[in-house]
CSV table of C-alpha atoms and ligand atoms in Angstrom, one decimal:
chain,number,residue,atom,x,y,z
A,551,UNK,CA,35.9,24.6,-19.6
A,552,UNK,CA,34.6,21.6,-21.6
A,553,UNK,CA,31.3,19.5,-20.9
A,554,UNK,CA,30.9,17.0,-23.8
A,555,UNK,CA,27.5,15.3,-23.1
A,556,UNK,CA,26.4,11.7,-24.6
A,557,UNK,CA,28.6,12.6,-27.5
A,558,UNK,CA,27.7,9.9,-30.4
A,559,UNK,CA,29.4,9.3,-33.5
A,560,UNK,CA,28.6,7.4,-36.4
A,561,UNK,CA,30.7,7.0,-39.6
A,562,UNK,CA,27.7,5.0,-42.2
A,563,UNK,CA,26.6,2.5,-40.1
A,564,UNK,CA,30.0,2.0,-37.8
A,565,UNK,CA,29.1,3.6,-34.2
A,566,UNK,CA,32.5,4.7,-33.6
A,567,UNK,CA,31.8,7.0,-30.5
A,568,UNK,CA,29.1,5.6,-28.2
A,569,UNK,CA,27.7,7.9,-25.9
A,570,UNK,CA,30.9,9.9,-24.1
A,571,UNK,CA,30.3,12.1,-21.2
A,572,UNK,CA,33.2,14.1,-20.3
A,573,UNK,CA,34.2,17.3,-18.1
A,574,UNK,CA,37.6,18.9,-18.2
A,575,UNK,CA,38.8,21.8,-16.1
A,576,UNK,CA,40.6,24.9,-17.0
A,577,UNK,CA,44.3,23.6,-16.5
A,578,UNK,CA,43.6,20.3,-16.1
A,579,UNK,CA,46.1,17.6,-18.4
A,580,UNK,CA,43.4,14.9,-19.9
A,581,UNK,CA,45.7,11.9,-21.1
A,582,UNK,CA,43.7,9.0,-23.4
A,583,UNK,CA,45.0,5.8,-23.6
A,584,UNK,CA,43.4,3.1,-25.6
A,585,UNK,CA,43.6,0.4,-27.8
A,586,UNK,CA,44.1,1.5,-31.5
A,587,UNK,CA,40.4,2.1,-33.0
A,588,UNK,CA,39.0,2.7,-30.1
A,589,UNK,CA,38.1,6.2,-31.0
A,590,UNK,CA,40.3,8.1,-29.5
A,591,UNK,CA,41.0,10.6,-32.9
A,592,UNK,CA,37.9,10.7,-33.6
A,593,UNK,CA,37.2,11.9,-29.9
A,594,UNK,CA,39.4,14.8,-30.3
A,595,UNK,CA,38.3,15.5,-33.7
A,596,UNK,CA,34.6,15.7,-33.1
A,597,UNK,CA,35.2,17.8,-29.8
A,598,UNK,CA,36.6,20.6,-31.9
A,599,UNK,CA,34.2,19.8,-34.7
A,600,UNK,CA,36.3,18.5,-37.7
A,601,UNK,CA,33.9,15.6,-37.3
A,602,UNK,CA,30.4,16.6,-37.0
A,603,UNK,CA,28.5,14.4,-34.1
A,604,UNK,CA,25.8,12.2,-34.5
A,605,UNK,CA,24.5,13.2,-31.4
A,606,UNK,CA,25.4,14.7,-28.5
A,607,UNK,CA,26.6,18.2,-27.0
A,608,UNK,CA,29.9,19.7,-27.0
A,609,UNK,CA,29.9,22.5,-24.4
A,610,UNK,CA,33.5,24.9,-24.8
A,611,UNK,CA,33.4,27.5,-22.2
A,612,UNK,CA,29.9,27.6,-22.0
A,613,UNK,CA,28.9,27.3,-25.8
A,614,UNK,CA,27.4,24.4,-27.5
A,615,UNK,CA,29.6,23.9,-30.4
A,616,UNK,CA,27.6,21.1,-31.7
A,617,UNK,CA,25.0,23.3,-31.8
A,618,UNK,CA,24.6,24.1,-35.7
A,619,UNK,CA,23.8,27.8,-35.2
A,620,UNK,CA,27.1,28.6,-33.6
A,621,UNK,CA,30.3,29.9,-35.8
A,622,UNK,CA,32.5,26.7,-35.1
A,623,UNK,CA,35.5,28.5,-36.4
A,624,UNK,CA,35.3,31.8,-34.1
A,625,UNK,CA,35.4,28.7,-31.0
A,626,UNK,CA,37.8,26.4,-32.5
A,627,UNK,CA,40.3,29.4,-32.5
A,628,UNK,CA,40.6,28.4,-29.1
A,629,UNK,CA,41.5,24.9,-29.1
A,630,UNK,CA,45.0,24.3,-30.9
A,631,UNK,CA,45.5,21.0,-32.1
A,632,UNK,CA,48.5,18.9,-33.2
A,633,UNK,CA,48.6,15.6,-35.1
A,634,UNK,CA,50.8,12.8,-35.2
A,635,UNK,CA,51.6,13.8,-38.9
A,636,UNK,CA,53.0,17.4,-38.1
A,637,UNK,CA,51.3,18.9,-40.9
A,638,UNK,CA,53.1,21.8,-41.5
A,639,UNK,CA,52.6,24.0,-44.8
A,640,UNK,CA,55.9,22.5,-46.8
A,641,UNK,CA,56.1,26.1,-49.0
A,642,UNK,CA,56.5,28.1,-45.9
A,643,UNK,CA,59.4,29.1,-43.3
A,644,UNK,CA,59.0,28.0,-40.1
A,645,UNK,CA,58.2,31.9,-39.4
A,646,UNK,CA,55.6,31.8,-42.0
A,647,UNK,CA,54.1,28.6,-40.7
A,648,UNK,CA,53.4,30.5,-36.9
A,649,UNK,CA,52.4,33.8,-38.3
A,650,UNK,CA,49.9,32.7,-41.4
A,651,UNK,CA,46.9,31.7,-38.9
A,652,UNK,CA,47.2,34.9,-36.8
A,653,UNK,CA,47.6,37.3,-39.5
A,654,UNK,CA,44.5,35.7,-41.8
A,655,UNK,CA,42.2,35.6,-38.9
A,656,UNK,CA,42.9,39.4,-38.7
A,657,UNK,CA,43.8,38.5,-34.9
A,658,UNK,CA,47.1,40.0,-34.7
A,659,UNK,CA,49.2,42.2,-37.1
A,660,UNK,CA,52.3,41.4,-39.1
A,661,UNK,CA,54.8,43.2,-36.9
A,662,UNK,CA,52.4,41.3,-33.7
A,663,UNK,CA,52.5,37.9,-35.2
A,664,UNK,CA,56.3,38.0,-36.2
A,665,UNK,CA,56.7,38.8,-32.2
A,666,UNK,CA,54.7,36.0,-30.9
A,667,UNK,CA,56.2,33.8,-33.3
A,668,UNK,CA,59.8,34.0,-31.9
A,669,UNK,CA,58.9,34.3,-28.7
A,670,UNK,CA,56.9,30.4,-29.1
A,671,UNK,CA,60.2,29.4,-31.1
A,672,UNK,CA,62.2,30.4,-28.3
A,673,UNK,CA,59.9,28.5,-26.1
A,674,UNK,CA,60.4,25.1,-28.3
A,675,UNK,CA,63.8,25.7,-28.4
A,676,UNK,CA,64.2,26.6,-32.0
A,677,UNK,CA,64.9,30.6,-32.2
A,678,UNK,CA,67.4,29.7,-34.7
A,679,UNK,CA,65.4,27.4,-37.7
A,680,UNK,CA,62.6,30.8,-38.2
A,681,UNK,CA,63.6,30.8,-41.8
A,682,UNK,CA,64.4,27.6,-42.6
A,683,UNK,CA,61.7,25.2,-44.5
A,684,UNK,CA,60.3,22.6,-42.8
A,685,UNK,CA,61.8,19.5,-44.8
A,686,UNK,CA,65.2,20.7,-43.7
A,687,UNK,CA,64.4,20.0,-40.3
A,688,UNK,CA,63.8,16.5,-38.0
A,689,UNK,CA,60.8,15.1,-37.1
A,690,UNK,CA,61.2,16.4,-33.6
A,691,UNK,CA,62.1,20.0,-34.8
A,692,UNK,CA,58.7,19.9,-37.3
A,693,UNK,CA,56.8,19.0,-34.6
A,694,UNK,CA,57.9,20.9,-32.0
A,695,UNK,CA,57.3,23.8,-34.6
A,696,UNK,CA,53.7,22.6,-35.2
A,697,UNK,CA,53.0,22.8,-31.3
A,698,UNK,CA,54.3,26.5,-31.6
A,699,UNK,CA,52.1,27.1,-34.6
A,700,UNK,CA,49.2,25.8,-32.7
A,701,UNK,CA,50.0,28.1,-29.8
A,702,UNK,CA,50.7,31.3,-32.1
A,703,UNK,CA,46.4,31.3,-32.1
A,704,UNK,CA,46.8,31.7,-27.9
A,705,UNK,CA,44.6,28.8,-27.4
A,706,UNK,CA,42.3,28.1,-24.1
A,707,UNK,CA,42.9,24.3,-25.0
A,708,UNK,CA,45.3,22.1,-26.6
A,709,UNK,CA,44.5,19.0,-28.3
A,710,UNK,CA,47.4,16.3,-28.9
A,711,UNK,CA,46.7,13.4,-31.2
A,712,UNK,CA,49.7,10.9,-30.4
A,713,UNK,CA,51.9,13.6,-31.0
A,714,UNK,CA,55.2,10.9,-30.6
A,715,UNK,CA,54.0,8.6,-32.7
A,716,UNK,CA,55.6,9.3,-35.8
A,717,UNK,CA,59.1,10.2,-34.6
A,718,UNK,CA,62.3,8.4,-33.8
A,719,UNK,CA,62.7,6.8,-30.4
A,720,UNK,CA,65.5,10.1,-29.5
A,721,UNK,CA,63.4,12.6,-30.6
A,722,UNK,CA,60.0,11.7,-28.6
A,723,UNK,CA,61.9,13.1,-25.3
A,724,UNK,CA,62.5,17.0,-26.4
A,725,UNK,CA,58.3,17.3,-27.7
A,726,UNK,CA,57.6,15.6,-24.5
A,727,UNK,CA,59.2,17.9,-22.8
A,728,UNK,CA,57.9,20.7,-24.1
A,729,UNK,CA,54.1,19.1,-23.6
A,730,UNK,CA,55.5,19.0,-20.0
A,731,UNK,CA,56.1,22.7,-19.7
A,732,UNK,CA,53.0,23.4,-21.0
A,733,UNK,CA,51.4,21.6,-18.8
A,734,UNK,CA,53.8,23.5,-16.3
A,735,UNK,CA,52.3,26.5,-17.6
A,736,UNK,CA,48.8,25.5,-16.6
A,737,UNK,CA,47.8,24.5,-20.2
A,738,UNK,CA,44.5,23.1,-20.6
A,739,UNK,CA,45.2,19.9,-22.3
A,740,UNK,CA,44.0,16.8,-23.8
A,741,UNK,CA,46.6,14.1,-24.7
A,742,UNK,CA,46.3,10.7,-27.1
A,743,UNK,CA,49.1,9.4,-26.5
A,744,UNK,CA,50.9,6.1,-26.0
A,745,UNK,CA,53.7,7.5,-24.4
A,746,UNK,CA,52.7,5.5,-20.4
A,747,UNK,CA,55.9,7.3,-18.4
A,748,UNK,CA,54.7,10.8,-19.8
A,749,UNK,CA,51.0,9.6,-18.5
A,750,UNK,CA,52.0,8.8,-15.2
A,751,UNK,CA,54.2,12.0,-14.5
A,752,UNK,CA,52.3,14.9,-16.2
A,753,UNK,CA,48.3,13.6,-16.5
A,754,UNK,CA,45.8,14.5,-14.0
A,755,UNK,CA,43.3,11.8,-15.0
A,756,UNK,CA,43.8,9.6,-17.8
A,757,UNK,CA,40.8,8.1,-19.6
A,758,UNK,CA,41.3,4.5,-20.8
A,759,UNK,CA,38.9,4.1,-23.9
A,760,UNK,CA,38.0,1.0,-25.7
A,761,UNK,CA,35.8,0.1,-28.7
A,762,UNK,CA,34.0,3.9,-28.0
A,763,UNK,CA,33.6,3.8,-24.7
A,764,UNK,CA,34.9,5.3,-21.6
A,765,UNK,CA,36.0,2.1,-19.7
A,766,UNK,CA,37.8,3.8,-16.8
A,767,UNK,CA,39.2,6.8,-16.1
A,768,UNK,CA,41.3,8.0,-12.9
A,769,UNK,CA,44.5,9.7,-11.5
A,770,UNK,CA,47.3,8.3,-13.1
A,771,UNK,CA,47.9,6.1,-9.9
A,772,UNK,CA,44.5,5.0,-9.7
A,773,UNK,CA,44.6,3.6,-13.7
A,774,UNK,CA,47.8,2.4,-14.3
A,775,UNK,CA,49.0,1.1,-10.7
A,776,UNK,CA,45.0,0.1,-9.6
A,777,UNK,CA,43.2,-0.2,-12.8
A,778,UNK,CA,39.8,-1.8,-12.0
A,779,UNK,CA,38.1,-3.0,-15.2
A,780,UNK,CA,39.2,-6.2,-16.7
A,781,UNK,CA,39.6,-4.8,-20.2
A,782,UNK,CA,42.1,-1.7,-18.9
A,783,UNK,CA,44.0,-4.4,-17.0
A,784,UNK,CA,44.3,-6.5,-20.2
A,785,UNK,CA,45.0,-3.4,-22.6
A,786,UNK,CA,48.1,-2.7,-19.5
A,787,UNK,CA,49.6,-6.1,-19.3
A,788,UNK,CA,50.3,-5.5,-23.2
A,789,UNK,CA,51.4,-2.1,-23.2
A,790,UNK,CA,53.5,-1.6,-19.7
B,1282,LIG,P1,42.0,5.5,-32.7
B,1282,LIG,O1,42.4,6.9,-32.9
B,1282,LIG,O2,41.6,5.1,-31.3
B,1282,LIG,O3,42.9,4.5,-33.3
B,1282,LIG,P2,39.9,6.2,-34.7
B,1282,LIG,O4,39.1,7.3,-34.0
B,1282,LIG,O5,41.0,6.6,-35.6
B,1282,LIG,O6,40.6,5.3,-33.5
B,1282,LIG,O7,39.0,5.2,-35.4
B,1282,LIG,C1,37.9,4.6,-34.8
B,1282,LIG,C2,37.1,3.8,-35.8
B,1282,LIG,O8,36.5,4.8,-36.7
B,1282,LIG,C3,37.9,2.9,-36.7
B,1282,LIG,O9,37.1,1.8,-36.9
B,1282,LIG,C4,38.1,3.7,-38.0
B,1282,LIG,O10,38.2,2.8,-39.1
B,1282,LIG,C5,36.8,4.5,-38.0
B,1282,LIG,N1,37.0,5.8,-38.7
B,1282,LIG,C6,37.8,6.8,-38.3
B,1282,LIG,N2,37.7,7.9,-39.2
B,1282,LIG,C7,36.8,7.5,-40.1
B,1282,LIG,C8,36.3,8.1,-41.3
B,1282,LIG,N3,36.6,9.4,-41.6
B,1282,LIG,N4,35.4,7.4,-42.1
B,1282,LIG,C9,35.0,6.2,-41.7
B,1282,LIG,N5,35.5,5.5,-40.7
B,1282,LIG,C10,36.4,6.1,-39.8
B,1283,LIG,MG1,44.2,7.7,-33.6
């Protein structure tokens, strides 16, 4: 589904990405793990093209979105993305939040996009906060809304940038769990996160990066319990 080809990125004279070659399978569950600026948002950014490469080739089901002829937009329809900062829009209901991206890219009608949109909220357990305003509800509940938002588009892809990160210790384990049904649902995926026990139970490979590089990348066995490069054994011993 995704080829990403000596992908290079540069930010002034700071090489931040250094030459990434990466494949990921429809319904595969890509976890990255890595020290912190190591690249890993700037990875995910630049393989949906909110950063433009230096270099490098971005296949997404078969299309070079790096390439500057293509309509980046039409493509990146398909790849949902949530951040650690949930981002939603503040003046909205959470009904408003899932339905504005369907209904402005003329994808789905009002009456379609109101369906979808309780249906996801069902789905992240929150039929019953549809009208209520995002700063009325928890971290959890905002972010579990912005994964449902991300889905109202029917992505092929999903895109999680430490999606945890920001939230209190008991409310990292119902977003996880919906990330696991996802995955469940054969979700193509690709996860930043340092979240190790989520890693280990729901990744298929998990790509260790460091200072813009691929070090090592495996099944979750294979990195965390047989990791063979010095500098992923290093980054484990201080995160395990
Ligand atoms: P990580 O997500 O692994 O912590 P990032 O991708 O955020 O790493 O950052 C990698 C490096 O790129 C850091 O040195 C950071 O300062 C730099 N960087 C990230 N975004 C920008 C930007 N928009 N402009 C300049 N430098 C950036
Ligand atoms: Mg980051």
């Amino acid at each position: 589904m995704i080829e990403i080809k000596d992908l290079h990125k540069y930010f002034g004279k700071n090489e931040v990405l250094k030459g990434l070659d990466i494949q990921i399978k429809r319904g595969e569950v890509v976890v990255m793990i890595g020290p912190s600026g190591s690249g890993k948002s700037t990875f995910l950014r630049t393989m949906n093209l909110l950063e433009t490469p230096t270099k490098g080739d971005v296949y997404f089901e078969g299309t070079n979105i790096a390439d500057k002829s293509v309509d980046v937009f039409k493509h990146r329809e398909k790849m949902g993305m949530v951040f650690q900062q949930f981002n939603l829009f503040p003046n909205m209901t959470v009904l408003d939040n899932l339905t504005l991206a369907p209904m402005t890219t003329g994808k789905l009608s009002k009456e379609e996009a109101v369906e979808v949109a309780i249906e996801l909220l069902a789905k992240v357990g929150l039929s019953e906060k549809a009208d209520a305003y995002p700063q009325s509800l928890s971290g959890g509940q905002q972010q579990r809304v912005a994964i449902a938002r991300a889905l109202a588009m029917n992505p092929d892809v999903m895109l999680f940038d430490e999606p945890t990160s920001a939230l209190d210790p008991e409310m990292v384990g119902d977003v996880l769990n919906v990330m696991q049904d996802l995955a469940k649902d054969g979700m193509t995926m690709v996860i930043v996160t340092h979240e190790m026990g989520f890693a280990k139970e729901v990744a298929d490979r998990v790509i260790f990066m460091a200072d813009g590089k691929i070090v090592e990348s495996g099944t979750p066995n294979e990195l965390f319990d047989h990791p063979k490069e010095p500098r992923t054994q290093e980054f484990l011993a201080q995160v395990l």
